[in-house]
Amino acid sequence: MVSSSSPDTLIDLSGHWSLSSAEGDHRTEIPIPGDVHTALKNAGIIPDPYHGRNENDVQWVAHRDWLIERTFVVEDVDVSWYLDIDYLDTVAIVYINDAPVLTSDNCFRRYRPDVSNALRPGENTIRIRFHSNITAGAERQARQPFYIPYHEGNSPIANGNMLRKPQCHFGWDWNIAIAPLGLYGTIALKRLDTARIEHVVTSQHHVEGGVELHVAVTLFAEHAASVTLHLSLDDERLRLDCGVGAGETTIQHVFFVENPRLWWPAGSGEQALYTLTVDLPDETVTRQIGLRTVELLTDKDEAGSRFAFRINGREIFCRGANWIPADALHSLTSREKTEDLLCSAAEANMNMIRVWGGGFYEQDWFYDLCDRLGLMVWQDFMFACNLYPCSEDFLENVEHEVTYQVQRLSSHPSLVLWCGDNELVGALTWFKESRDNRDRYLVAYDRLNRTIERALKKAAPEALWWPSSPASGYLDYGDAWHADGSGDMHYWSVWHENKSFDNYRSIKPRFCSEFGFQSYTSMPVIRTYAEEKDMNISSPVIELHQKNAGGNERIAGTMFRYFRFPKDFASFVYLSQVQQAVAIRTAVDYWRSLKPHCMGTLYWQLNDTWPVASWSSLDYGGSWKALHYAARRFFQTVTVVAIPSEDGKRLSFSMVNDNGEDVEIDINILALTMDGNRIPLKSANGTCGPDAAAVLTEIDLASLPDGALLAWNFIASNGMTGEGHHVRDTYKALEMQSSGLTFITRALPNGEFEIDVTAKGLALFVMLEADLPGRYSDNLFDLAAGETRRVLFTPKDENRHGRQPHFTILDLQSC
């Protein structure tokens, strides 16, 4: 939603403010929107929290109270003025001319207090005092009738579950733990002449011949009055003369759209959008509307019950990843950086992201981008991996939060599901307190969950609701981490239980909304926070930038299982990314072959909040790791997946088609010898029906020459192509010979670089890397002897026409 007011009714209070500690011993400036830590870093008061082990040296910041202040001028104080403020993090008091006008304690609410009585003609002062989140959490924990546990492994800073702010701010197994605070959204003084627009909510009913778009505009007025309201849907515009009472009044209108252009997820059709505009004389609200139907199918079958999305009458296989905040510190991100991350998701053939419940409800423009990119949004409410209070004041606060966020976001066509929380049902088994007194904590959870559900259904009665993730069904409190017959599943046995990659093929999820395997962030990113002396997986700096207990050991242990140990640290980083890509592809390929039994795979996770070893496929800063290049292939709407038999003697090739039409596929299967020679083995042709998966052919692995691996390539009738390979045993068992990789680079006039990569022998998992951020047209590919592949490298915009990047190249044999 875009909202604008006429200049004479609005005083924008964003920009430069002064910042000081409550004790007065630290002073500097802070840009608002912004966060305290970044302002202190920019002033040289604290070191960069992301570099080295500086995280430890900045812990004192979150233990302090902080003040921000600025002046503004108001000429006319004989009218009504209100403060419009959101993303205020978190426990804060706002003063105007030393008079308190707002006490806030929820980062996820919008506040609009009347401040008329606090204003004076001419210059005024506004001051915000931020109470330490750490102190506030402890104070609220002490007031609870019984102790409310939090996950100490995820949150080394205590009691974050007491506060309505991003839970990952207190640390996570991928996030820095510094409990930031600040103001990240709107802050403006607005004049209330007659009425203001409080909410614009839409719903749609698809009927014969068109779509009824129901528009509900909630206006707020201090006194009863008459107002003129204009509504527009694209070229249709109408005027409504309305009477409003004191408080809130809702005006409703129905647009009828004949022959509607429908909104589809990416890869299934176009993302048709209409523009809805709501005008008062001095305020305009604009919304982006997509017309579509959405259903969540949970009907019972022989395996249990389904979990599938149907859009516009067609079942859509969901391909995607989990979204976490774009940065641990708000000031270090931007709309442009976030757009780059979301575009990367779309470019990797994703059609869904899950906005995970330990971060933010994102800004309006985030969902606008998802609308335009065709990325369906699974939206968690912001509760994750802890237990939470069920006191009356906490639940009332949650109800206000849910009501506001649902009214704000529910009209987006991309938003297809609201989910109550992330892993709160499982959390009941994680703590001694809840294991010893499960009834008490289960009742507390149910009170919270029901509060969320009721507020959602009141604000948007037609919204799709899922109680928790993972969940086997409504009011089902079972183990959805290991039960694969119903609902959505989080499958972490490969990573957390150290099981083999083959274990992904031991389950048949209906929809896997979380699964993942870690890798290190890329070497150019590591060099931004570590010195040469730190380039060792056991160095204190590298260990600090690994937040999952035992994560480094698990990465290394997996290498021992599948690969020969790398020769140096850079090779170790490269190989960690290769095995991450192999792990996730193993899961996605198999689960896609189960379609329609399985109808979604969302891996953990898309992005990073800071430079860290994690499960992400995008580096901090947005560059693609090996997994993301692999995802662009394994998430194609048409692909061929190779599934080994249980005894490992045969390989079955399945066609997967997420399109609405038949596709014909031709496949060539060959052997690759260790010196890089290609030996044709078999060709096959088949047709896969729409939105289906079907076996194309199979091959007996005994037909492979000794020491060789199996490879294939395919082409589909819609132009999509792909390739892959399969090893009978492990990569460490291959007696690989020198690949003889070389490359030639040419600078192009437009600032891009053309790279020709040539192999003299067999080269597996070829990865190019530059010391500048940018994107490759292809990466993580195989070459046989004598093959050359041309790759285009596009530097980030700020590096266009700059210095020549330094490229390195790695493959499995060279590491």
Coordinates of C-alpha atoms in Angstrom, one line a residue, residues 362-588:
E362 CA 7.8 -6.8 6.1
Q363 CA 7.1 -3.3 4.6
D364 CA 4.3 -2.8 2.1
W365 CA 6.6 -2.5 -0.8
F366 CA 8.1 -6.0 0.0
Y367 CA 4.7 -7.5 -0.8
D368 CA 4.3 -5.3 -3.8
L369 CA 7.5 -6.8 -5.2
C370 CA 6.2 -10.3 -4.5
D371 CA 3.0 -9.4 -6.3
R372 CA 5.0 -8.3 -9.4
L373 CA 7.4 -11.2 -9.3
G374 CA 4.8 -13.8 -8.8
L375 CA 6.2 -15.0 -5.5
M376 CA 3.5 -16.5 -3.4
V377 CA 3.9 -15.5 0.3
W378 CA 3.4 -17.9 3.2
Q379 CA 3.2 -15.4 6.0
D380 CA 4.0 -16.5 9.6
F381 CA 2.8 -14.5 12.5
M382 CA 5.9 -13.4 14.4
F383 CA 6.3 -16.1 17.0
A384 CA 9.2 -18.6 16.8
C385 CA 10.8 -21.4 18.7
N386 CA 10.0 -20.2 22.2
L387 CA 7.1 -20.3 24.6
Y388 CA 5.1 -17.1 25.1
P389 CA 3.0 -15.5 27.8
C390 CA -0.8 -15.9 27.9
S391 CA -1.5 -13.0 30.2
E392 CA -4.4 -10.7 29.4
D393 CA -2.2 -7.7 28.5
F394 CA 0.0 -9.8 26.3
L395 CA -2.8 -11.3 24.3
E396 CA -4.6 -8.0 23.9
N397 CA -1.3 -6.6 22.5
V398 CA -1.1 -9.5 20.1
E399 CA -4.7 -9.0 19.0
H400 CA -4.0 -5.4 18.1
E401 CA -0.9 -6.5 16.2
V402 CA -2.7 -9.2 14.2
T403 CA -5.6 -7.0 13.4
Y404 CA -3.3 -4.2 12.0
Q405 CA -1.1 -6.5 10.0
V406 CA -3.9 -8.5 8.5
Q407 CA -5.8 -5.4 7.5
R408 CA -2.5 -4.0 6.1
L409 CA -1.4 -7.0 4.0
S410 CA -4.4 -9.3 3.3
S411 CA -5.2 -7.6 -0.1
H412 CA -1.9 -8.6 -1.7
P413 CA -2.5 -11.4 -4.3
S414 CA 0.9 -12.9 -3.4
L415 CA -0.1 -13.5 0.2
V416 CA -1.8 -16.9 0.1
L417 CA -1.5 -18.2 3.7
W418 CA -1.3 -16.9 7.2
C419 CA 0.4 -19.3 9.7
G420 CA 0.1 -19.0 13.4
D421 CA 3.8 -19.5 14.4
N422 CA 7.0 -21.3 13.7
E423 CA 7.6 -24.5 15.7
L424 CA 5.8 -23.5 18.9
V425 CA 4.2 -26.9 19.2
G426 CA 7.6 -28.6 19.1
A427 CA 8.9 -26.1 21.6
L428 CA 6.6 -27.6 24.2
T429 CA 8.9 -30.6 24.3
W430 CA 12.2 -28.6 24.4
F431 CA 12.1 -27.2 27.9
K432 CA 12.1 -29.0 31.3
E433 CA 9.3 -26.7 32.5
S434 CA 6.9 -27.6 29.7
R435 CA 7.8 -31.3 29.8
D436 CA 7.1 -31.5 33.5
N437 CA 3.9 -29.5 33.2
R438 CA 2.7 -29.9 29.6
D439 CA -0.9 -29.1 30.4
R440 CA -0.1 -25.6 31.7
Y441 CA 2.0 -24.7 28.8
L442 CA -0.2 -26.3 26.2
V443 CA -3.2 -24.3 27.5
A444 CA -1.0 -21.2 27.4
Y445 CA -0.1 -21.9 23.8
D446 CA -3.7 -22.6 22.8
R447 CA -4.8 -19.3 24.2
L448 CA -2.2 -17.5 22.2
N449 CA -2.9 -19.5 19.0
R450 CA -6.7 -18.9 19.4
T451 CA -6.2 -15.2 19.9
I452 CA -4.3 -15.0 16.6
E453 CA -6.8 -17.1 14.7
R454 CA -9.8 -15.2 15.9
A455 CA -8.2 -11.8 15.2
L456 CA -7.3 -13.0 11.7
K457 CA -10.7 -14.3 10.9
K458 CA -12.3 -11.1 12.2
A459 CA -10.1 -8.9 10.1
A460 CA -10.1 -11.1 7.0
P461 CA -12.8 -13.8 7.2
E462 CA -11.8 -15.4 3.9
A463 CA -8.0 -15.6 4.6
L464 CA -6.4 -19.0 4.7
W465 CA -5.2 -20.1 8.1
W466 CA -2.8 -22.7 9.2
P467 CA -2.3 -23.0 12.9
S468 CA 1.5 -23.6 13.1
S469 CA 4.5 -24.7 11.1
P470 CA 5.0 -27.6 11.1
A471 CA 1.6 -29.1 11.8
S472 CA 0.0 -32.3 10.7
G473 CA -3.5 -30.6 10.9
Y474 CA -5.8 -28.3 12.8
L475 CA -5.6 -29.0 16.6
D476 CA -3.0 -31.7 15.9
Y477 CA -0.1 -31.4 18.4
G478 CA 1.9 -34.3 17.1
D479 CA 5.5 -34.6 15.8
A480 CA 5.4 -33.0 12.4
W481 CA 9.2 -33.1 12.1
H482 CA 9.1 -36.9 11.5
A483 CA 5.5 -37.7 10.5
D484 CA 5.2 -37.2 6.7
G485 CA 1.6 -38.3 6.0
S486 CA -0.3 -35.1 6.6
G487 CA 0.1 -31.3 6.7
D488 CA 3.4 -29.5 6.4
M489 CA 6.7 -30.9 7.6
H490 CA 10.0 -29.5 8.9
Y491 CA 12.6 -32.2 8.1
W492 CA 15.9 -31.7 9.9
S493 CA 17.2 -35.2 10.4
V494 CA 19.9 -34.9 7.8
W495 CA 21.4 -31.8 9.4
H496 CA 20.6 -32.0 13.1
E497 CA 20.7 -35.8 13.4
N498 CA 23.7 -36.2 11.1
K499 CA 21.9 -38.7 8.7
S500 CA 23.1 -39.3 5.2
F501 CA 21.8 -37.3 2.1
D502 CA 20.1 -40.6 1.0
N503 CA 17.8 -40.2 4.1
Y504 CA 15.9 -37.5 2.3
R505 CA 14.5 -40.3 0.1
S506 CA 13.3 -42.2 3.2
I507 CA 10.3 -39.8 3.7
K508 CA 7.4 -38.7 1.5
P509 CA 6.3 -35.3 2.8
R510 CA 3.0 -33.7 1.7
F511 CA 4.7 -30.3 1.8
C512 CA 8.2 -29.7 3.3
S513 CA 8.2 -26.1 4.5
E514 CA 11.7 -26.3 6.2
F515 CA 14.8 -28.5 5.5
G516 CA 18.4 -27.5 5.0
F517 CA 22.1 -28.1 5.1
Q518 CA 24.8 -25.6 6.0
S519 CA 27.7 -24.2 4.1
Y520 CA 30.2 -21.5 4.6
T521 CA 29.7 -18.1 3.1
S522 CA 31.9 -17.4 0.1
M523 CA 35.5 -16.4 0.4
P524 CA 35.0 -12.7 -0.8
V525 CA 32.5 -12.4 2.0
I526 CA 34.7 -14.1 4.6
R527 CA 37.4 -11.6 3.8
T528 CA 35.2 -8.7 4.8
Y529 CA 35.2 -9.9 8.5
A530 CA 38.3 -12.1 8.8
E531 CA 42.0 -11.6 8.4
E532 CA 44.4 -14.1 6.7
K533 CA 45.4 -15.4 10.1
D534 CA 41.8 -16.4 10.8
M535 CA 41.4 -18.5 7.7
N536 CA 40.9 -21.8 9.6
I537 CA 37.7 -23.5 10.5
S538 CA 38.8 -23.6 14.1
S539 CA 39.9 -20.0 14.5
P540 CA 38.0 -17.9 17.0
V541 CA 36.7 -15.5 14.3
I542 CA 35.4 -18.3 12.0
E543 CA 33.8 -20.1 15.0
L544 CA 32.1 -16.8 16.1
H545 CA 30.6 -16.6 12.6
Q546 CA 29.1 -20.0 13.0
K547 CA 26.0 -19.8 15.3
N548 CA 24.8 -23.3 15.2
A549 CA 26.3 -25.5 17.9
G550 CA 28.4 -28.2 16.3
G551 CA 27.9 -26.7 12.8
N552 CA 31.5 -26.6 11.8
E553 CA 32.1 -30.1 12.9
R554 CA 29.0 -31.3 11.0
I555 CA 30.2 -29.6 7.8
A556 CA 33.6 -31.3 8.2
G557 CA 32.1 -34.6 9.2
T558 CA 30.0 -34.7 6.1
M559 CA 33.0 -34.1 3.9
F560 CA 34.7 -37.1 5.5
R561 CA 31.6 -39.1 4.5
Y562 CA 31.4 -38.0 0.9
F563 CA 34.5 -36.2 -0.3
R564 CA 38.3 -36.3 0.1
F565 CA 39.3 -33.7 2.5
P566 CA 40.2 -30.3 0.9
K567 CA 43.8 -29.1 0.6
D568 CA 43.3 -25.6 2.1
F569 CA 40.7 -23.2 3.7
A570 CA 39.4 -21.8 0.4
S571 CA 38.9 -25.3 -0.9
F572 CA 37.1 -26.2 2.3
V573 CA 34.7 -23.3 1.8
Y574 CA 34.1 -24.2 -1.8
L575 CA 33.5 -27.9 -1.0
S576 CA 31.1 -26.9 1.8
Q577 CA 28.9 -25.1 -0.8
V578 CA 29.1 -28.1 -3.2
Q579 CA 27.9 -30.5 -0.6
Q580 CA 25.1 -28.1 0.4
A581 CA 23.9 -28.0 -3.2
V582 CA 24.1 -31.8 -3.5
A583 CA 22.1 -32.3 -0.2
I584 CA 19.3 -29.9 -1.1
R585 CA 19.1 -31.2 -4.7
T586 CA 18.8 -34.8 -3.4
A587 CA 15.8 -33.8 -1.4
V588 CA 14.1 -31.6 -3.9

